[in-house]
Short mmCIF file of C-alpha atoms and ligand atoms in Angstrom, two decimals:
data_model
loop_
_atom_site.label_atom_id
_atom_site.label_comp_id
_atom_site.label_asym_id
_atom_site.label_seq_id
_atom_site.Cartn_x
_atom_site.Cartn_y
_atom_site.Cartn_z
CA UNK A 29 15.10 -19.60 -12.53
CA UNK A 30 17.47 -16.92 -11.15
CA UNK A 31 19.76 -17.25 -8.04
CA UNK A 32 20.54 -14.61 -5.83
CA UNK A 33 22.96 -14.48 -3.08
CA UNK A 34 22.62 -11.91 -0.38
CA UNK A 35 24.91 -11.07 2.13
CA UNK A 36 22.79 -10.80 4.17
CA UNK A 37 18.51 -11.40 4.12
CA UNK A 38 16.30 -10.48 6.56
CA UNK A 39 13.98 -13.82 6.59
CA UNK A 40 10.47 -14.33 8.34
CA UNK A 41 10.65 -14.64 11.89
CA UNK A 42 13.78 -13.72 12.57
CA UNK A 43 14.98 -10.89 14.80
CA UNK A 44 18.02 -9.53 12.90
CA UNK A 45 19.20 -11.00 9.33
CA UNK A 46 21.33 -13.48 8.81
CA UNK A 47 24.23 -13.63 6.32
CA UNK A 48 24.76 -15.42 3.01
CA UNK A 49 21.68 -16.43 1.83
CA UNK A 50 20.86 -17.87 -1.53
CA UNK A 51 17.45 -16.75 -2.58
CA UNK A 52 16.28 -18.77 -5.55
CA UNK A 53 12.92 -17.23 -7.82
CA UNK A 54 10.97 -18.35 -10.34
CA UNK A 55 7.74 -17.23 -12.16
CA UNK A 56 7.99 -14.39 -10.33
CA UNK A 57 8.02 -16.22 -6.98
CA UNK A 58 10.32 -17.37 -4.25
CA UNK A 59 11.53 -20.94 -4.66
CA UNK A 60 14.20 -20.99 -2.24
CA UNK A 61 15.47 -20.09 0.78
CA UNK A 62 19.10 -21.30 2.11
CA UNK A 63 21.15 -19.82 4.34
CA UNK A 64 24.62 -21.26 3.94
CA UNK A 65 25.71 -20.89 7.05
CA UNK A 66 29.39 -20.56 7.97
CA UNK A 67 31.37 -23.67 8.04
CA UNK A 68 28.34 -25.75 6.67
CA UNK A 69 28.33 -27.63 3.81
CA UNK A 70 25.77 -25.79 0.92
CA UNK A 71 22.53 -28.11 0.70
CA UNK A 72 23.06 -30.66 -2.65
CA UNK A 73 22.55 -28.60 -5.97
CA UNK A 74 23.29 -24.99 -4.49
CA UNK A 75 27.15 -25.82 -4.50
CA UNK A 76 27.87 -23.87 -7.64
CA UNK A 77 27.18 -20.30 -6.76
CA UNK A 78 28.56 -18.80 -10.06
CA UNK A 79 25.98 -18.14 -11.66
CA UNK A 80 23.90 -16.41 -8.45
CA UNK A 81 23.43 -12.45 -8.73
CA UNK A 82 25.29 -11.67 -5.61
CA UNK A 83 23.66 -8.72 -3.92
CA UNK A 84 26.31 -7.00 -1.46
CA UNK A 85 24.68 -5.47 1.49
CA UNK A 86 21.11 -6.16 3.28
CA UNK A 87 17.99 -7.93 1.30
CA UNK A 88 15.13 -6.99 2.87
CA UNK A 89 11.35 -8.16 1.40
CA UNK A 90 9.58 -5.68 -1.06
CA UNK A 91 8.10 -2.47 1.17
CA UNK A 92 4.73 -1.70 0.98
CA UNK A 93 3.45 2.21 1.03
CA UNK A 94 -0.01 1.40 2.77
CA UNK A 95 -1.20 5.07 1.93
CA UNK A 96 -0.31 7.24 -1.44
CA UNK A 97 -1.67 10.72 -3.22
CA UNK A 98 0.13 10.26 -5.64
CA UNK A 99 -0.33 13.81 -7.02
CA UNK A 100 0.77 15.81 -3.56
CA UNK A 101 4.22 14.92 -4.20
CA UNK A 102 4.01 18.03 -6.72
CA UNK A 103 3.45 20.12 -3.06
CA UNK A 104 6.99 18.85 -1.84
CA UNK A 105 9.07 22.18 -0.97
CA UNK A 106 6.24 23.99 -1.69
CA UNK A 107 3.79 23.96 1.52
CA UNK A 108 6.70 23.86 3.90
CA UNK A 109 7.56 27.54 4.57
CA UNK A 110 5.31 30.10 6.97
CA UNK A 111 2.19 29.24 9.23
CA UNK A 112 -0.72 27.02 8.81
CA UNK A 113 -1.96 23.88 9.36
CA UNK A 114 -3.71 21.04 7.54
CA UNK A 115 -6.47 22.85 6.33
CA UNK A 116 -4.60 25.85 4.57
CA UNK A 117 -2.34 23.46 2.87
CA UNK A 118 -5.24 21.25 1.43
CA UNK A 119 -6.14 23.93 -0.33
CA UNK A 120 -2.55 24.36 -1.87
CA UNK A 121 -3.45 20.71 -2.69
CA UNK A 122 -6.84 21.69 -4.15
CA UNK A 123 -5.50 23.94 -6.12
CA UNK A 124 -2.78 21.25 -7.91
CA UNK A 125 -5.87 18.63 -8.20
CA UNK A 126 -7.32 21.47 -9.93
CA UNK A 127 -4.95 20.89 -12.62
CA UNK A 128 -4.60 17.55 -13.46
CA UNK A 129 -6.14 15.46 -16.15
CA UNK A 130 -5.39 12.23 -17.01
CA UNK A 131 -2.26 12.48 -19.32
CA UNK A 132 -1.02 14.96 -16.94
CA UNK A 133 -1.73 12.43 -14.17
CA UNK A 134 -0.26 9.78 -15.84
CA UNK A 135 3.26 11.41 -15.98
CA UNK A 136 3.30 12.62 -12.86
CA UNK A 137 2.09 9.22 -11.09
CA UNK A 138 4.52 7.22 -13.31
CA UNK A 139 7.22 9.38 -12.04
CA UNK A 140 6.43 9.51 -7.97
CA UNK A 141 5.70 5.48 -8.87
CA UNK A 142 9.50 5.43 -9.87
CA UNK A 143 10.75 7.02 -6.82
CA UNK A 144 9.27 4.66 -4.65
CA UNK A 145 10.59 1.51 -6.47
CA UNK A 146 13.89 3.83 -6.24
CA UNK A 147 13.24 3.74 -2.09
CA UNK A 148 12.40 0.08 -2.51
CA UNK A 149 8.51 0.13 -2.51
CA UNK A 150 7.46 -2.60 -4.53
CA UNK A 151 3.30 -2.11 -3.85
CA UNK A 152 1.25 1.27 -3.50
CA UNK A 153 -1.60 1.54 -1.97
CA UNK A 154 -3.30 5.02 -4.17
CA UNK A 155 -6.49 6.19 -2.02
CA UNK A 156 -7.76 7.92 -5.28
CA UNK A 157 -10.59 10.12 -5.49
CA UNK A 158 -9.49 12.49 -8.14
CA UNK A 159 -12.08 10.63 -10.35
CA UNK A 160 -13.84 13.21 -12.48
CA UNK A 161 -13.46 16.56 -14.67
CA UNK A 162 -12.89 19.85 -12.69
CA UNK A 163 -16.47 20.62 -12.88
CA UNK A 164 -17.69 17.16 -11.47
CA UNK A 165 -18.83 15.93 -14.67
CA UNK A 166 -17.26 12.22 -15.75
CA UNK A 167 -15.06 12.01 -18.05
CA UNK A 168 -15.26 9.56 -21.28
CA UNK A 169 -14.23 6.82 -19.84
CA UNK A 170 -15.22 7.66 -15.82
CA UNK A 171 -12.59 5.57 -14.64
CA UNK A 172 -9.63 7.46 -16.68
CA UNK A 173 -7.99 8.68 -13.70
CA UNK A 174 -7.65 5.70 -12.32
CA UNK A 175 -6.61 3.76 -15.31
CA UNK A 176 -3.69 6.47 -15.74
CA UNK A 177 -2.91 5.26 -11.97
CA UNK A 178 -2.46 1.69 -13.01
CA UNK A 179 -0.79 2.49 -16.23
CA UNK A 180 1.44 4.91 -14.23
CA UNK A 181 2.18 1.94 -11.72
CA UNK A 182 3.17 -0.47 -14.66
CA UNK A 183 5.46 2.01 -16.32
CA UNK A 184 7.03 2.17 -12.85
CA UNK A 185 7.53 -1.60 -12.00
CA UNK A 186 5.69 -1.38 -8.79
CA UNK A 187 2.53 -3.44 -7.72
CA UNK A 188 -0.71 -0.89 -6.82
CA UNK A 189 -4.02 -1.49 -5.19
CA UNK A 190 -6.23 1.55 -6.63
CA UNK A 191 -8.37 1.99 -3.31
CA UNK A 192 -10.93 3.96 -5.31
CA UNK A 193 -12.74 6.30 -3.00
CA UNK A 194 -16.18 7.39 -2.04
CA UNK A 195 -15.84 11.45 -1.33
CA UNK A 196 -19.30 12.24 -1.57
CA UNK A 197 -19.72 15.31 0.98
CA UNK A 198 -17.72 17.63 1.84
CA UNK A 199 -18.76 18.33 5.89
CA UNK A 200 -19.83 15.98 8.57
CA UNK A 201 -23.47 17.30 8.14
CA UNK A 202 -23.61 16.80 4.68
CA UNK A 203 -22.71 20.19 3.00
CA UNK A 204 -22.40 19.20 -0.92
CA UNK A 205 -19.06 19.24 -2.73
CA UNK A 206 -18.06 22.54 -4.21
CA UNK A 207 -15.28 24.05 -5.96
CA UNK A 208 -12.70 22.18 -6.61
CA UNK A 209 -14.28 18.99 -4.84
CA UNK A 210 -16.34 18.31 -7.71
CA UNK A 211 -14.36 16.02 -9.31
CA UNK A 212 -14.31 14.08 -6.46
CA UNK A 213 -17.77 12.94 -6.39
CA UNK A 214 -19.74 10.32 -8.04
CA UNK A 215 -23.24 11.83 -6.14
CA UNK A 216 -23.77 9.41 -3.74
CA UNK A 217 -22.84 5.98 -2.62
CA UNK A 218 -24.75 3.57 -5.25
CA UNK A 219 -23.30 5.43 -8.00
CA UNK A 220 -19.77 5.26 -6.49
CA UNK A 221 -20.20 1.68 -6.70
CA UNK A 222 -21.27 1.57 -10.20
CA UNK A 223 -18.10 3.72 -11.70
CA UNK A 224 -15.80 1.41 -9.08
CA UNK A 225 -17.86 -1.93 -10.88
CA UNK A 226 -16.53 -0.99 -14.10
CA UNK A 227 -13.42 -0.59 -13.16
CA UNK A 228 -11.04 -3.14 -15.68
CA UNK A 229 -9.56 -5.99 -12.82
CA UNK A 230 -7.67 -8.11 -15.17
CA UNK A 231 -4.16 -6.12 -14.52
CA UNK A 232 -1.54 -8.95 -13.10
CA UNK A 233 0.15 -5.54 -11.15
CA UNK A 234 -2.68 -4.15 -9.74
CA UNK A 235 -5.94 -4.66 -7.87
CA UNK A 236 -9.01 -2.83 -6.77
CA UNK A 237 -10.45 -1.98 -3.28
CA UNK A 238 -12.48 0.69 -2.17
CA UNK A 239 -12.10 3.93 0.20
CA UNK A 240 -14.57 6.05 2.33
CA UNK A 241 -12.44 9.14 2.23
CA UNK A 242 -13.67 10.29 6.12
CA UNK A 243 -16.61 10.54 7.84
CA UNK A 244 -16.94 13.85 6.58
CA UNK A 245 -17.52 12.88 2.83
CA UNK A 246 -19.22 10.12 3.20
CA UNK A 247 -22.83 10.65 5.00
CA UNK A 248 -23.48 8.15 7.75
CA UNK A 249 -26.60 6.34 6.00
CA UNK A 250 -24.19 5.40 2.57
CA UNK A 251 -21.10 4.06 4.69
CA UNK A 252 -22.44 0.58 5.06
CA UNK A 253 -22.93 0.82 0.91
CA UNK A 254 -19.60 1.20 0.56
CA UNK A 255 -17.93 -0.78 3.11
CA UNK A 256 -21.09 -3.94 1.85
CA UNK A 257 -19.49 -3.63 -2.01
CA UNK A 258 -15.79 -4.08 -0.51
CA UNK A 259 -17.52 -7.03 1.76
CA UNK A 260 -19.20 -8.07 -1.27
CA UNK A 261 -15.91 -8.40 -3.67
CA UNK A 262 -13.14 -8.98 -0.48
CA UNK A 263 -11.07 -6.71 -0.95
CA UNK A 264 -9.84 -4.03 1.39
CA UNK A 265 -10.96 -0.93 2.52
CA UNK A 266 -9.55 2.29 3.98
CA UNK A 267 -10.63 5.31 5.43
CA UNK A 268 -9.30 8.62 7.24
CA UNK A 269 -9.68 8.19 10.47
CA UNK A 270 -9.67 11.03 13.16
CA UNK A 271 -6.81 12.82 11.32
CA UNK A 272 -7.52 16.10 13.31
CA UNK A 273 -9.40 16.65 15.67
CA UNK A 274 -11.81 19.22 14.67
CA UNK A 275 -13.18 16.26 12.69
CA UNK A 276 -13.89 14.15 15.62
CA UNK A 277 -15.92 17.14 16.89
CA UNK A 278 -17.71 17.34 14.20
CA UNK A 279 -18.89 13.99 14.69
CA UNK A 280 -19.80 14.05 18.26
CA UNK A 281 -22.10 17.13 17.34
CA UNK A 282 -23.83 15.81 14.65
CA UNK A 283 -23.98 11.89 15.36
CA UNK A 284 -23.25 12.09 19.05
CA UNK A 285 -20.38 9.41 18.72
CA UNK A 286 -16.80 9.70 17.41
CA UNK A 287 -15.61 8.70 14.04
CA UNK A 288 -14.49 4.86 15.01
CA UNK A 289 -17.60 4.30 16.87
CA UNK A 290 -19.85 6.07 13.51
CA UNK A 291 -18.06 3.41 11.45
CA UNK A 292 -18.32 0.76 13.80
CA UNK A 293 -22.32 1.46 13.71
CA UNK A 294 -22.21 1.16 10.03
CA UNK A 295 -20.38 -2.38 9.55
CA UNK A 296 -17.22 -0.27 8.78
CA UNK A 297 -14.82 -1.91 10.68
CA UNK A 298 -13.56 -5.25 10.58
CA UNK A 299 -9.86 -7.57 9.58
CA UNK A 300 -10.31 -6.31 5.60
CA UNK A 301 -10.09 -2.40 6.96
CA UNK A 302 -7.10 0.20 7.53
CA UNK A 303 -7.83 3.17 9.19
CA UNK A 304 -4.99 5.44 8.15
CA UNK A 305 -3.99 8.14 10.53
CA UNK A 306 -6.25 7.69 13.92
CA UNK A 307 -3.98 10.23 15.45
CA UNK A 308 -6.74 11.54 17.87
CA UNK A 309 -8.21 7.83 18.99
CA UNK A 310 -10.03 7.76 22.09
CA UNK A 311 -9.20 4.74 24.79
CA UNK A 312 -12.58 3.53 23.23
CA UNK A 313 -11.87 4.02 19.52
CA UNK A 314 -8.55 1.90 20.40
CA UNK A 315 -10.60 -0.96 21.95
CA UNK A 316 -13.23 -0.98 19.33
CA UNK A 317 -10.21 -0.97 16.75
CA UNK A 318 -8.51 -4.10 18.22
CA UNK A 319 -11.64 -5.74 18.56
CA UNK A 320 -12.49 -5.53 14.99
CA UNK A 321 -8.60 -6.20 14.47
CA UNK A 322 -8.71 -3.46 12.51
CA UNK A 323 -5.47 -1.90 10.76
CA UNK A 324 -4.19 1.24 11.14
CA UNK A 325 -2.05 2.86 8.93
CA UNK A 326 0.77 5.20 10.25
CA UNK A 327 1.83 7.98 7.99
CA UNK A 328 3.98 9.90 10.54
CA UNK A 329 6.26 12.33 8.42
CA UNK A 330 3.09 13.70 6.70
CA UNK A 331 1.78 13.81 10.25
CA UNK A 332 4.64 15.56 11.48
CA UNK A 333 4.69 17.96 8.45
CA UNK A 334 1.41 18.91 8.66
CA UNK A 335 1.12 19.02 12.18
CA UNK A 336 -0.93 16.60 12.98
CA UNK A 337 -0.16 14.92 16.06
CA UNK A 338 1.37 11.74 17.22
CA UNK A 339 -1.01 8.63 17.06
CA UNK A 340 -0.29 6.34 19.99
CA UNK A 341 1.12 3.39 17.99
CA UNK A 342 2.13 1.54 21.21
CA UNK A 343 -1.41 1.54 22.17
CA UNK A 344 -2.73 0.28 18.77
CA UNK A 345 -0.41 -3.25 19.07
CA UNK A 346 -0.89 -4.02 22.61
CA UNK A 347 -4.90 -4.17 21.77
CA UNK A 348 -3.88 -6.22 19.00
CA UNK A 349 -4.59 -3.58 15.71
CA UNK A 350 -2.02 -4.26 12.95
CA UNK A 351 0.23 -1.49 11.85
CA UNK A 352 1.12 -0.73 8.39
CA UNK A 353 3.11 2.68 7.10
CA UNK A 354 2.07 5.39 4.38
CA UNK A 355 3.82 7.76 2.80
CA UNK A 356 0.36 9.63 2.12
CA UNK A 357 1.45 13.43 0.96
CA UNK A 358 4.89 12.71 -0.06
CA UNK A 359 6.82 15.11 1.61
CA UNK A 360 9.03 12.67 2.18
CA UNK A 361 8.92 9.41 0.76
CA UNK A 362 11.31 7.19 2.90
CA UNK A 363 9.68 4.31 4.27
CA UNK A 364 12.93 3.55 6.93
CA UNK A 365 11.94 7.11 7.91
CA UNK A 366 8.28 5.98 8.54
CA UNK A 367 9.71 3.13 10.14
CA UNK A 368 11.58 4.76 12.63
CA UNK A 369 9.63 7.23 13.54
CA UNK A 370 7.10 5.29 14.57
CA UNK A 371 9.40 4.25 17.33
CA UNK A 372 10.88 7.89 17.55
CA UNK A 373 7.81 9.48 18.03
CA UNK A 374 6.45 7.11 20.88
CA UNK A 375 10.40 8.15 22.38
CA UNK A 376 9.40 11.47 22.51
CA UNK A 377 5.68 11.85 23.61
CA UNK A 378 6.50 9.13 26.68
CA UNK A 379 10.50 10.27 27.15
CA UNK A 380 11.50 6.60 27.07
CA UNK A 381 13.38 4.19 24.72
CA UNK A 382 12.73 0.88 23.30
CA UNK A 383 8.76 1.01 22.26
CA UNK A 384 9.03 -1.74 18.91
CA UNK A 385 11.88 -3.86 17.79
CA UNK A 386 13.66 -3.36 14.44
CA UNK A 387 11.84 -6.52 13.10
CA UNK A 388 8.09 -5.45 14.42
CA UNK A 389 9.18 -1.94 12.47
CA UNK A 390 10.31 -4.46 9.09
CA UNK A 391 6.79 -6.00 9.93
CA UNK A 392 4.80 -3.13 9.55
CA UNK A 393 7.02 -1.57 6.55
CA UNK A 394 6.97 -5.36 4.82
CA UNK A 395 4.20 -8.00 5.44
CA UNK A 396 1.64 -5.86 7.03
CA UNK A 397 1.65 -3.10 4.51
CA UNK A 398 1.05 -5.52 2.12
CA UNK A 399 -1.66 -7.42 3.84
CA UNK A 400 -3.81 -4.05 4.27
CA UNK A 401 -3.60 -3.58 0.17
CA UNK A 402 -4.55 -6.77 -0.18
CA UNK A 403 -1.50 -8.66 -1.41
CA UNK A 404 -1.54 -11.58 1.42
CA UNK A 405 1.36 -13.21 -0.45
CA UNK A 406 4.09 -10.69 -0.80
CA UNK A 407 6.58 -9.20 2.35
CA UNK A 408 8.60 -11.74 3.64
CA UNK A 409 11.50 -13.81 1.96
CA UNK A 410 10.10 -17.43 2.22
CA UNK A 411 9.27 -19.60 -0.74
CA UNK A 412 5.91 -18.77 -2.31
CA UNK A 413 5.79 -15.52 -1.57
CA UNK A 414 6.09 -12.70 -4.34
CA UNK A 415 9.20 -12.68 -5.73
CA UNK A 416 10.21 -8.61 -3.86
CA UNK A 417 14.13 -8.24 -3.12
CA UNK A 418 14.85 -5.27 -1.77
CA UNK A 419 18.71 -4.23 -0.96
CA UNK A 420 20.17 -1.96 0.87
CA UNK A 421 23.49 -0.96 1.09
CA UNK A 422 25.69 -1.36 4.11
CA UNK A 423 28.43 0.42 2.82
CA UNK A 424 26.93 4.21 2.23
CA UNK A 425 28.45 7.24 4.31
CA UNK A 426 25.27 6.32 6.33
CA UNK A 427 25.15 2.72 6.91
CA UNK A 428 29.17 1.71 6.94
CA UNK A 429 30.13 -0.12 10.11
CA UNK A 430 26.38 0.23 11.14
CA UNK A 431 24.93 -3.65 12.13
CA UNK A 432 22.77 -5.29 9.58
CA UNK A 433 20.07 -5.19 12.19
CA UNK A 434 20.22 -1.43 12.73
CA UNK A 435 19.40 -0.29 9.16
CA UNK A 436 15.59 0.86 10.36
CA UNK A 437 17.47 3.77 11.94
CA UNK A 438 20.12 4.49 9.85
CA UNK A 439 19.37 3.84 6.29
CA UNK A 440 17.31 6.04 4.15
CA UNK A 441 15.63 5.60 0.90
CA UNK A 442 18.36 6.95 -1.40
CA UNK A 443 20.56 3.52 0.40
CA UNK A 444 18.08 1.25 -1.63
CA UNK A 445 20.49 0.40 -4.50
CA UNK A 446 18.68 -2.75 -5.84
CA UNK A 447 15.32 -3.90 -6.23
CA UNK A 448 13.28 -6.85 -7.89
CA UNK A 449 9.66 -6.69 -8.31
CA UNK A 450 7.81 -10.33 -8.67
CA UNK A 451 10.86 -11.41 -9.86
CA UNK A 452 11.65 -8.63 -12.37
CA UNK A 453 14.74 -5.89 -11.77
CA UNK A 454 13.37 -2.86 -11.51
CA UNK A 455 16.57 -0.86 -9.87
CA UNK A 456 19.89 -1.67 -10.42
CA UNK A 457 22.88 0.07 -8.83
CA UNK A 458 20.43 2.67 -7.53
CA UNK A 459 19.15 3.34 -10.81
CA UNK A 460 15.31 2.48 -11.99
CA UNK A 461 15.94 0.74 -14.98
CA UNK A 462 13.37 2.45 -17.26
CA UNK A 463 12.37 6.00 -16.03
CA UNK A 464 14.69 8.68 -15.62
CA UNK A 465 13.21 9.59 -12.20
CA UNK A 466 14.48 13.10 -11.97
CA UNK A 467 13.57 14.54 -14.71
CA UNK A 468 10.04 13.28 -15.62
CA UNK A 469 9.17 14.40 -11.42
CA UNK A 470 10.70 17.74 -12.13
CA UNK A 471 8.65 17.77 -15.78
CA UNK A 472 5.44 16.32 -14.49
CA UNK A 473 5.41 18.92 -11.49
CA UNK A 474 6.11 21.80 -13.72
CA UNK A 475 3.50 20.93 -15.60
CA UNK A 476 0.79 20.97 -12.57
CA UNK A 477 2.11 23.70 -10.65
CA UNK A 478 3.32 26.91 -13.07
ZN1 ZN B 8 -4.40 10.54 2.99
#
């Protein structure tokens, strides 16, 4: 059993944290909870605190990135320069896809893996459809890529749910994959299912669920074979959802409806499903959404950098759709940045203030996150749960003299200086404690990318 005394802990239900509270794990889960409140006398057999790990600043519960490619953090600095938009970076991206195999993969995952435990992620969510050789034909083993995604996530410390993807298309009407989308494809939708059956589920860190990459590579007649084999084994499912809006176009000329009500017509939808993006939702897609309480996953700096739009995340929770964050290309990976902007975004499309509270914002980055990978026990500091401590300090150049309760706007990542994964220190003193983050990213990316 270890004891760990935080200065202050951010528990369930609470609207800002409260101070001095002895967190007690075991088994790599949270035994106890106790604040020792000022003045109070400690509960019988917490008197001795000598032997607690005291953790100086703000425990928060483990964060959850609800949305990863892994392999675009090699893009990072390298995309951001001169004109475009979305579609003339992905094929920047194509072209690093194009290089990867799955040793390469492995060292480059294992190394973006370490940055997030370093910004206090404790569970990825890795919508992975990088599945075959460049030419489209399986390798050995046709699940290697995604075993070097688990591996990578071990190595790393952090919990992952590989949400293996269908990409089967690579147009809403059904043009076949070319270039370098061959190795996304398994064919079609039964055979997707196959490779994703044989996929090894016996990892303690990491779990399976599935992914229809869009309505665009995923033809209309194979969605409900996808979204019936995630049914089929419970566990969640994802999809790109009205990212841009040429897509929803597309979808209104060829199916006559828009990409929420396509999936909704297919059995898509429902509590086990995240739609990441939905930045282009109509006032129907929102309803039909909440109805199915449907997630959404928020990804707004990759949003932002690729300029995207602003999805109307006030709209989602009052119809009732959970909210979770992603960090999805990695051009930053800050999940208090997600966080905020969320709220910072909705400040500047309506030109007023106060849209979420700091604790709905913890929600989404904590419990919700985790919920929509499929991890119903983990991200929130009460006994049971996974045992995730994540702390932040309060005593940075940009958190000093800022209120516990304000740290969704002022903190960033590099402010995460320790971090416990089921029970298991993974970061200490703002260090991960076996990967030298630094140098394998900068090794892995040159690897990919001259
Ligand atoms: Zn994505």
């Amino acid at each position: 059993m270890t004891r760990w005394l935080a200065e202050y802990a951010w528990l369930p239900d609470h609207a800002e944290p409260t101070p001095d509270v002895l967190i007690e794990t075991d088994g790599g889960r949270i035994t106890g909870v106790t604040p020792l409140t000022a003045g109070s006398r400690p509960p019988a057999g917490v008197e001795v605190l000598g032997d607690a790990v005291r953790l100086p600043g703000l425990t928060l519960p483990g964060l959850a990135n609800a949305h990863s490619h892994a392999f675009h953090r090699a893009l990072r600095g390298r995309t951001h320069a001169g004109r475009g938009d979305f579609w003339s970076w992905r094929d920047q991206m194509y072209a690093v896809a194009a290089r990867l195999d799955p040793d390469s993969y492995l060292a480059l995952a294992r190394a973006v893996y370490a940055e997030m435990a370093l910004a206090g992620i404790t569970c990825v969510g890795e919508f992975h459809y990088l599945h075959h050789n460049p030419d489209g034909t399986p390798y050995d083993d046709p699940n290697a890529m995604g075993a070097a995604l688990v591996e990578a996530a071990a190595h790393a410390g952090v919990r992952l749910t590989l949400l293996d993807t269908a990409y089967l298309t690579s147009t809403v009407d059904g043009e076949p994959l070319a270039g370098p989308q061959r190795r996304f494809g398994d064919g079609n939708a039964l055979r997707w299912a196959e490779r994703a059956d044989a996929i090894p589920s016996d990892n303690a860190h990491a779990r399976l669920g599935a992914a229809i990459h869009s309505v665009r590579a995923v033809p209309a007649e194979q969605l409900a074979t996808v979204a019936g084999w995630a049914d089929r084994r419970g566990v969640p499912l994802h999809v790109h959802l009205s990212e841009q809006p040429a897509e929803n176009d597309a979808c209104r000329a060829v199916h006559g409806r828009t990409p929420t009500g396509l999936l909704a017509d297919h059995g898509v939808l429902g509590p086990h499903t995240t739609a990441v993006h939905a930045t282009h939702p109509t006032s129907g897609d929102l309803t039909l959404l909440g109805d199915h309480r449907t997630g959404v996953c928020l990804c707004p700096t990759t949003e932002r950098d690729l300029a995207d739009g602003i999805g109307p995340a006030r709209r989602m929770a009052d119809v009732g759709i959970p909210l979770s964050l992603g960090s999805d290309s990695h051009a930053v990976l800050d999940l208090f940045e997600e966080a905020r902007a969320v709220e910072l975004d909705e400040r500047l499309r309506t030109r007023r203030r106060g849209h979420f509270t700091a604790d709905d914002l913890l929600t989404a980055a904590t419990v919700t996150g985790h919920a929509a990978l499929g991890w119903g026990d983990a991200g929130r500091l009460s006994v049971g749960d996974r045992a995730d401590l994540v702390t932040v300090r309060l005593d940075s150049v940009r958190t000093a003299g800022v209120p516990p309760v304000g740290v969704f706007f002022a903190a960033t990542a590099a402010d995460v200086h320790h971090v416990v994964v089921d029970g298991r220190v993974v970061v200490r003193d703002g260090r991960h404690v076996d990967v030298d983050v630094p140098t394998e990213l900068r090794d892995a990316i040159a690897a990919v990318t001259t």
